[in-house]
Short mmCIF file of C-alpha atoms in Angstrom, two decimals:
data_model
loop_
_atom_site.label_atom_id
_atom_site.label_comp_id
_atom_site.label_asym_id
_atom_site.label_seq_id
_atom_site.Cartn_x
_atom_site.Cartn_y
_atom_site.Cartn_z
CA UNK A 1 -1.07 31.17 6.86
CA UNK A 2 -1.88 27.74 7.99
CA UNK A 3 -2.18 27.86 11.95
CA UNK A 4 0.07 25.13 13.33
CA UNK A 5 0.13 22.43 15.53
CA UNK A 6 2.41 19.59 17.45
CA UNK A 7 3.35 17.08 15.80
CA UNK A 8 1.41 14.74 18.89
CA UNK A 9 -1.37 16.32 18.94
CA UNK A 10 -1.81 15.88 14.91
CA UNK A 11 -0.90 12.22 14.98
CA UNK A 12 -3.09 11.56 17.38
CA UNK A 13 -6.31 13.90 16.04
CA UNK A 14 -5.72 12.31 12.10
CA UNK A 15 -6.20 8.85 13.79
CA UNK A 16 -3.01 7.31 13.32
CA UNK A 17 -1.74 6.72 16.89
CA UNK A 18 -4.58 5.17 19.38
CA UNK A 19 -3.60 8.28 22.56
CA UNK A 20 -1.70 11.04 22.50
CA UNK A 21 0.70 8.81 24.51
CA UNK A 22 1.20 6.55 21.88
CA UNK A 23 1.52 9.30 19.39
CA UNK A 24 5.02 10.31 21.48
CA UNK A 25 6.26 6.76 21.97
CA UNK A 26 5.91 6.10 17.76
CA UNK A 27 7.61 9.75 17.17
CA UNK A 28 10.33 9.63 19.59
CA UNK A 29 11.07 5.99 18.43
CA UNK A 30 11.81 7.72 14.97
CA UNK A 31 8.68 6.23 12.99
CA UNK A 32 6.95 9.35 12.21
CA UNK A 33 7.84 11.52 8.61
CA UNK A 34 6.34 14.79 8.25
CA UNK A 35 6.37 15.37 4.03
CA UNK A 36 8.62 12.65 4.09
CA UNK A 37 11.49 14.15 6.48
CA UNK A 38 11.60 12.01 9.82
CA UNK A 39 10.64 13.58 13.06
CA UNK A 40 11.64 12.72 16.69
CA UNK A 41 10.39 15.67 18.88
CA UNK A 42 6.77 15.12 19.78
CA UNK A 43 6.54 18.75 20.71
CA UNK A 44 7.87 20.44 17.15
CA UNK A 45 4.56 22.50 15.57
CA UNK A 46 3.90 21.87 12.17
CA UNK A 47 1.07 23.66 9.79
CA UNK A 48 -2.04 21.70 9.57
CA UNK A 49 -1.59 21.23 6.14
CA UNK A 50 1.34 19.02 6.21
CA UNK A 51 1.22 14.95 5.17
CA UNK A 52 2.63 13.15 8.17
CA UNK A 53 2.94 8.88 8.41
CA UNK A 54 3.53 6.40 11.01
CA UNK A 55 5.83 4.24 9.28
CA UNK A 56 6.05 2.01 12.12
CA UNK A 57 4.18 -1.42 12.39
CA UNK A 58 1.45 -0.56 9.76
CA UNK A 59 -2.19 -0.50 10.89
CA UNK A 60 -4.80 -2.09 9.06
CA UNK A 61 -5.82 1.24 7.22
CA UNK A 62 -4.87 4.31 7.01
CA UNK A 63 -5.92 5.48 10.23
CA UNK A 64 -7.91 3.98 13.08
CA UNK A 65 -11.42 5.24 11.57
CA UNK A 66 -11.30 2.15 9.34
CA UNK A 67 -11.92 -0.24 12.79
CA UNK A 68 -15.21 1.83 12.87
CA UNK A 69 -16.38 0.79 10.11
CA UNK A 70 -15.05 -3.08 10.63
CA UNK A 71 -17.09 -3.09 13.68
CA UNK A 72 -19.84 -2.18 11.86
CA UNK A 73 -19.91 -4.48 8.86
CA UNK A 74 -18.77 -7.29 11.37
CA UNK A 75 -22.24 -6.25 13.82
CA UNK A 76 -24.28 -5.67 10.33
CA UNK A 77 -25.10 -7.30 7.46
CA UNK A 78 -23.02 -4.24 5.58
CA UNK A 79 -21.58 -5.83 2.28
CA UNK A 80 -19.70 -3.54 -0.22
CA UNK A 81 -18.51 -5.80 -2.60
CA UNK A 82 -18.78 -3.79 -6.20
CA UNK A 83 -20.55 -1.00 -4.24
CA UNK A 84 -20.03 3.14 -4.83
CA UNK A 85 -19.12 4.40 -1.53
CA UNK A 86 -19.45 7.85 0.02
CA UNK A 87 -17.10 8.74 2.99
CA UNK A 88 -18.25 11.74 4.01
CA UNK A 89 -15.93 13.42 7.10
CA UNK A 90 -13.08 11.27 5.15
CA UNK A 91 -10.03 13.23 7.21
CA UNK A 92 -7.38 10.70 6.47
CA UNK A 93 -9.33 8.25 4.92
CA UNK A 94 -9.39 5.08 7.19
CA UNK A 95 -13.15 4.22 6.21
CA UNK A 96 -12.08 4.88 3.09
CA UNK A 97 -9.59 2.70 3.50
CA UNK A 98 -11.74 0.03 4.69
CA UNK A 99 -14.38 0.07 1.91
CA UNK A 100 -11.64 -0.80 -0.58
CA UNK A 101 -10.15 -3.49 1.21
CA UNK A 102 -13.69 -4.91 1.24
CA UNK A 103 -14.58 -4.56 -2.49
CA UNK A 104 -15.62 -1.04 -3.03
CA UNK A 105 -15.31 -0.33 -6.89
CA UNK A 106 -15.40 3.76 -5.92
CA UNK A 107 -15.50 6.01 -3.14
CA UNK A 108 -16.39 9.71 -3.20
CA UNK A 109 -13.87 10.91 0.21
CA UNK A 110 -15.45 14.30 1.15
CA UNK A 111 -14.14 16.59 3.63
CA UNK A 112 -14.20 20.31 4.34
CA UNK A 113 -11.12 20.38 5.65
CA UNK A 114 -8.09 19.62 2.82
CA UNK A 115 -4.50 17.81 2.69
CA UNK A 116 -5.43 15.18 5.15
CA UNK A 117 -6.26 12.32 2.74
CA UNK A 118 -3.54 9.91 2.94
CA UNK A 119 -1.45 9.75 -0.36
CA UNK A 120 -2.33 6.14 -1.12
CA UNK A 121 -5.83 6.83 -1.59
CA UNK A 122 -5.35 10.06 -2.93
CA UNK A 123 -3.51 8.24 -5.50
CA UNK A 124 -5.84 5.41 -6.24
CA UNK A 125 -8.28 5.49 -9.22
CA UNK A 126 -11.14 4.19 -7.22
CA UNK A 127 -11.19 7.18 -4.55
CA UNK A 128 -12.83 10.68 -5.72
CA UNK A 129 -11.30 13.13 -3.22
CA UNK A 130 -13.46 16.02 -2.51
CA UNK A 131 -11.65 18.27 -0.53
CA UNK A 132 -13.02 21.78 0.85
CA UNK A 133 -16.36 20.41 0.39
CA UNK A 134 -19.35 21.51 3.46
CA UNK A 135 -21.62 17.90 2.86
CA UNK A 136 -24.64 19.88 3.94
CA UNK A 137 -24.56 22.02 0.94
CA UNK A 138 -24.06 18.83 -1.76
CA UNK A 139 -26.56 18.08 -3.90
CA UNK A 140 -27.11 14.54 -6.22
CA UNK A 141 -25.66 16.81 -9.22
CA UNK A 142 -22.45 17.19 -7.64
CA UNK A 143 -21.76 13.47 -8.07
CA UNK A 144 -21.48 11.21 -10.96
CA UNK A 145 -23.46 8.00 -9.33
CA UNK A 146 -25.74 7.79 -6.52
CA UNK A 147 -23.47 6.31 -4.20
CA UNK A 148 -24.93 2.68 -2.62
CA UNK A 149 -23.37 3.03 0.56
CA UNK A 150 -22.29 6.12 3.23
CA UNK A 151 -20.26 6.85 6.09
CA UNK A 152 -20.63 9.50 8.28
CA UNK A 153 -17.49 10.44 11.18
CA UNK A 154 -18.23 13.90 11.46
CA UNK A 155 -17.14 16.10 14.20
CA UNK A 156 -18.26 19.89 15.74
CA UNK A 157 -21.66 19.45 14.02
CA UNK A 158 -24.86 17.38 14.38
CA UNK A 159 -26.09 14.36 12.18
CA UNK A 160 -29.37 16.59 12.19
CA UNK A 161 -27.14 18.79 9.84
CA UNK A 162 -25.92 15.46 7.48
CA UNK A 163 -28.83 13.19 6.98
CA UNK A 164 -30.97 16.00 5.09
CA UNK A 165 -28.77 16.52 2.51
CA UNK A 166 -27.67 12.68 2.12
CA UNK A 167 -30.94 11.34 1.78
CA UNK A 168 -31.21 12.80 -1.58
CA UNK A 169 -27.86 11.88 -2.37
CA UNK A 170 -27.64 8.23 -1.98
CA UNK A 171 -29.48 5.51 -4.36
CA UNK A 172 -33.07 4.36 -3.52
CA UNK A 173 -31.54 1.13 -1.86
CA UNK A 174 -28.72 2.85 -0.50
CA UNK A 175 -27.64 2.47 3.18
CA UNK A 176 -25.48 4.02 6.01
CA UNK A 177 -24.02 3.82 9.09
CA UNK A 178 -23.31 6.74 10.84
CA UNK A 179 -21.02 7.78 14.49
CA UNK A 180 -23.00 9.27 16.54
CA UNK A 181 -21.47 11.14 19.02
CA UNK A 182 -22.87 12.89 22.51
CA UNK A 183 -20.22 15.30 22.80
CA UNK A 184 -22.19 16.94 19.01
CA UNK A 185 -25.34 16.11 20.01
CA UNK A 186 -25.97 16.85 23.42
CA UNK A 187 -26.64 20.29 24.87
CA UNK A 188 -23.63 22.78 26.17
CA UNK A 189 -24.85 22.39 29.59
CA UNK A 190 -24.69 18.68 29.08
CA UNK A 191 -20.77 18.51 27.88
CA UNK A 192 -18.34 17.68 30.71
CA UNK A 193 -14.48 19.11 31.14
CA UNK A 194 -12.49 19.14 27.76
CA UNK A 195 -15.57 18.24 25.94
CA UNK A 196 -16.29 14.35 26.99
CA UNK A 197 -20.13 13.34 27.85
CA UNK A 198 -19.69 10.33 30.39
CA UNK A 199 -23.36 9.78 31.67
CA UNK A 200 -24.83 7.07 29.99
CA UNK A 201 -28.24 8.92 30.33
CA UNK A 202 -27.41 11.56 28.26
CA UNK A 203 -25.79 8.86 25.80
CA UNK A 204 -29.50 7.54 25.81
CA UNK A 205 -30.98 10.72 25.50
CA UNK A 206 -29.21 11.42 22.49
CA UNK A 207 -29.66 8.61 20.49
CA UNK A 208 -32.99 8.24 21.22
CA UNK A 209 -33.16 12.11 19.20
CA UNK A 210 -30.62 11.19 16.73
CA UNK A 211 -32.67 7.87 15.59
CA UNK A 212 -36.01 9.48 16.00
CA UNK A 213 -34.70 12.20 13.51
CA UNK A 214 -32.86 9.42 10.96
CA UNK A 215 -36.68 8.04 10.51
CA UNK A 216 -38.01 12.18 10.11
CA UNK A 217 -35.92 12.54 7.59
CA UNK A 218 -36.81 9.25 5.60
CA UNK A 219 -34.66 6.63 6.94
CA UNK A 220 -35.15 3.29 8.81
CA UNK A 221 -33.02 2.44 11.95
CA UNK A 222 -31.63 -1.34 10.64
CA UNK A 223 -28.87 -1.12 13.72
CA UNK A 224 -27.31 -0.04 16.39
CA UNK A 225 -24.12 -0.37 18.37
CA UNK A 226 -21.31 1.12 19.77
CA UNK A 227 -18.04 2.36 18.52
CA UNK A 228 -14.77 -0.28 18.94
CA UNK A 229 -12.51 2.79 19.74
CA UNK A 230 -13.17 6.22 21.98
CA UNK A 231 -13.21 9.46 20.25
CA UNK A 232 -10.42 12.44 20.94
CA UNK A 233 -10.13 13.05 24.38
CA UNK A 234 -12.06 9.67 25.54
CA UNK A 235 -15.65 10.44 24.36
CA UNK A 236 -17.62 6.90 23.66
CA UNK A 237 -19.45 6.86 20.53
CA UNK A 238 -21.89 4.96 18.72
CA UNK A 239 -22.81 3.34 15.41
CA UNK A 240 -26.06 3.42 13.42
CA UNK A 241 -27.07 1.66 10.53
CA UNK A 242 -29.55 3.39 8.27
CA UNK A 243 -31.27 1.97 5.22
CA UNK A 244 -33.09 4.55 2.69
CA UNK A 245 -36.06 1.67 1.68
CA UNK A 246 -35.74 0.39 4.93
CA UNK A 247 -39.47 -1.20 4.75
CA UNK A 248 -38.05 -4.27 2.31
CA UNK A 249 -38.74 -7.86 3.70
CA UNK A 250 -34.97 -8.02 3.64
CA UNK A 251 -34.45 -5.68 7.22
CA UNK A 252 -37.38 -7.24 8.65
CA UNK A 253 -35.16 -9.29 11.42
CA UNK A 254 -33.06 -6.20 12.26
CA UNK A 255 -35.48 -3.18 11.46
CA UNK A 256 -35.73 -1.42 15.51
CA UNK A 257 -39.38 -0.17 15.53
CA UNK A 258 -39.73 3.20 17.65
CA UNK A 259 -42.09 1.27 20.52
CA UNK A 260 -38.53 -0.77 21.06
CA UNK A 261 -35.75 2.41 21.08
CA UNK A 262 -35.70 2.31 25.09
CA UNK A 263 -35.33 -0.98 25.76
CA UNK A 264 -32.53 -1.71 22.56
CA UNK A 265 -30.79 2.03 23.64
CA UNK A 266 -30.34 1.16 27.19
CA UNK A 267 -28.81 -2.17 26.28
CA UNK A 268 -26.62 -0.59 23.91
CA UNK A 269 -25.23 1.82 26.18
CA UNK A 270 -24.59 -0.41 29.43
CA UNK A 271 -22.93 -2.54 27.12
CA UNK A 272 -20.24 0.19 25.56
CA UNK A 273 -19.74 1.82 29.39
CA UNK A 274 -19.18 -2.06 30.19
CA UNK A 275 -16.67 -2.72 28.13
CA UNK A 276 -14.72 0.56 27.18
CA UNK A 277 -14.99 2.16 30.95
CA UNK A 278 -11.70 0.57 32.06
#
């Protein structure tokens, strides 16, 4: 038996309503269909298996995700046009989503949870949706292609647990750009109330480990930045941009060598607390 959940709360955790706030307003305004039935009481429980949509004013994609990924390929030199994706932590599928909309010929959507892929890319050609699917066990023979290009929104585990097994997975060119996020990576004792890290030390701390691990396990740091949008429960996150043969002339401008981590970190940091503390 599927546990369930408010209607809110879900909204708001598959990414399509910006706060929980905003999650009642679109409901009680009569814009939110649960399996296609309209629903107007933000507090009704549902299973967490059932397909819910804001039919409201549309977002760009499917959920808010997607403006993770815009951010990135508008701070990167990220281009996808007739590139095999890999979303990996798909949930709804907004960076899904967003790799389409900018060329993607084919993306493999893997989650371990299931049911949360939205119904227009579980319904389009290009999208593979692997549902029920723990990333860290994959292996290259799972997939049809080496996929050119991966995502990684993951949540309640580490990227120490992810880049292992994706290394292997993606093509010798391939790149990434991954969330990370202090509230997974920091220490227990770190973690404030309801789960939110708000010291920006820590938020160095962390992704001074997380890139220093990225290049352990093969990869070259080729960018960094933060995330447009907090995390559940107001958590700021951050975006890095991987490449597998990250030594080739081509990332020589925007390759960050280890000596500079501090110095790029720290500026990273001040500048998400500067503009998303408000």
């Amino acid at each position: 038996m599927s546990q369930k959940k408010r209607l809110d709360v879900m909204l708001f955790e598959r990414g399509l309503a910006p706060s929980r706030e905003q999650a009642k307003a679109y409901i009680m305004s009569g814009e939110v269909y649960v399996d296609g039935q309209k629903e107007d009481k933000p507090g009704s429980s549902f299973p967490e298996t059932v397909q819910i949509e804001h039919r409201g004013q549309k977002l760009k994609y499917v959920s808010r995700g997607g403006l993770k990924l815009e951010k990135a390929m508008a701070a990167f030199p990220v281009k996808l046009e007739g590139k095999i994706c890999m979303d990996i932590g798909a949930s709804t599928g907004g960076f899904t989503d967003c790799m389409l909309q900018n060329g993607a010929v084919k993306v493999y959507s893997i989650d371990v949870g299931y049911g949360q892929l939205a119904w227009s890319l579980r319904n389009d050609e290009r999208v593979v949706c692997m549902e029920k699917t723990n990333f860290r066990y994959l292996t290259p023979e799972d997939l049809d292609d080496r996929p050119d290009f991966a995502s990684c929104d993951v949540s309640f585990i580490s990227l120490s647990r992810i880049l292992p097994a994706a290394f292997p997975i993606i093509s010798d060119d391939g790149e990434m750009v991954c969330l990370i996020k202090p509230q997974f990576e920091a220490g227990k004792e770190k973690v404030g109330k309801k789960g939110v890290v708000r010291d920006p030390a820590v938020h160095e701390e962390v992704i001074t480990t997380t890139l220093s691990m990225a290049r352990e396990n093969g990869f070259e740091i080729v960018g960094l930045d933060y995330s447009p949008i907090r995390g559940p429960e107001g958590n700021i996150e951050y975006l890095m941009y991987l490449a597998k043969n990250g030594t080739d002339a081509k990332y020589d401008d925007i390759r960050i060598a280890p000596e500079k981590d501090a110095e790029f970190i720290k500026e990273i940091v001040a500048a998400a607390h500067g503009s998303l503390d408000h």
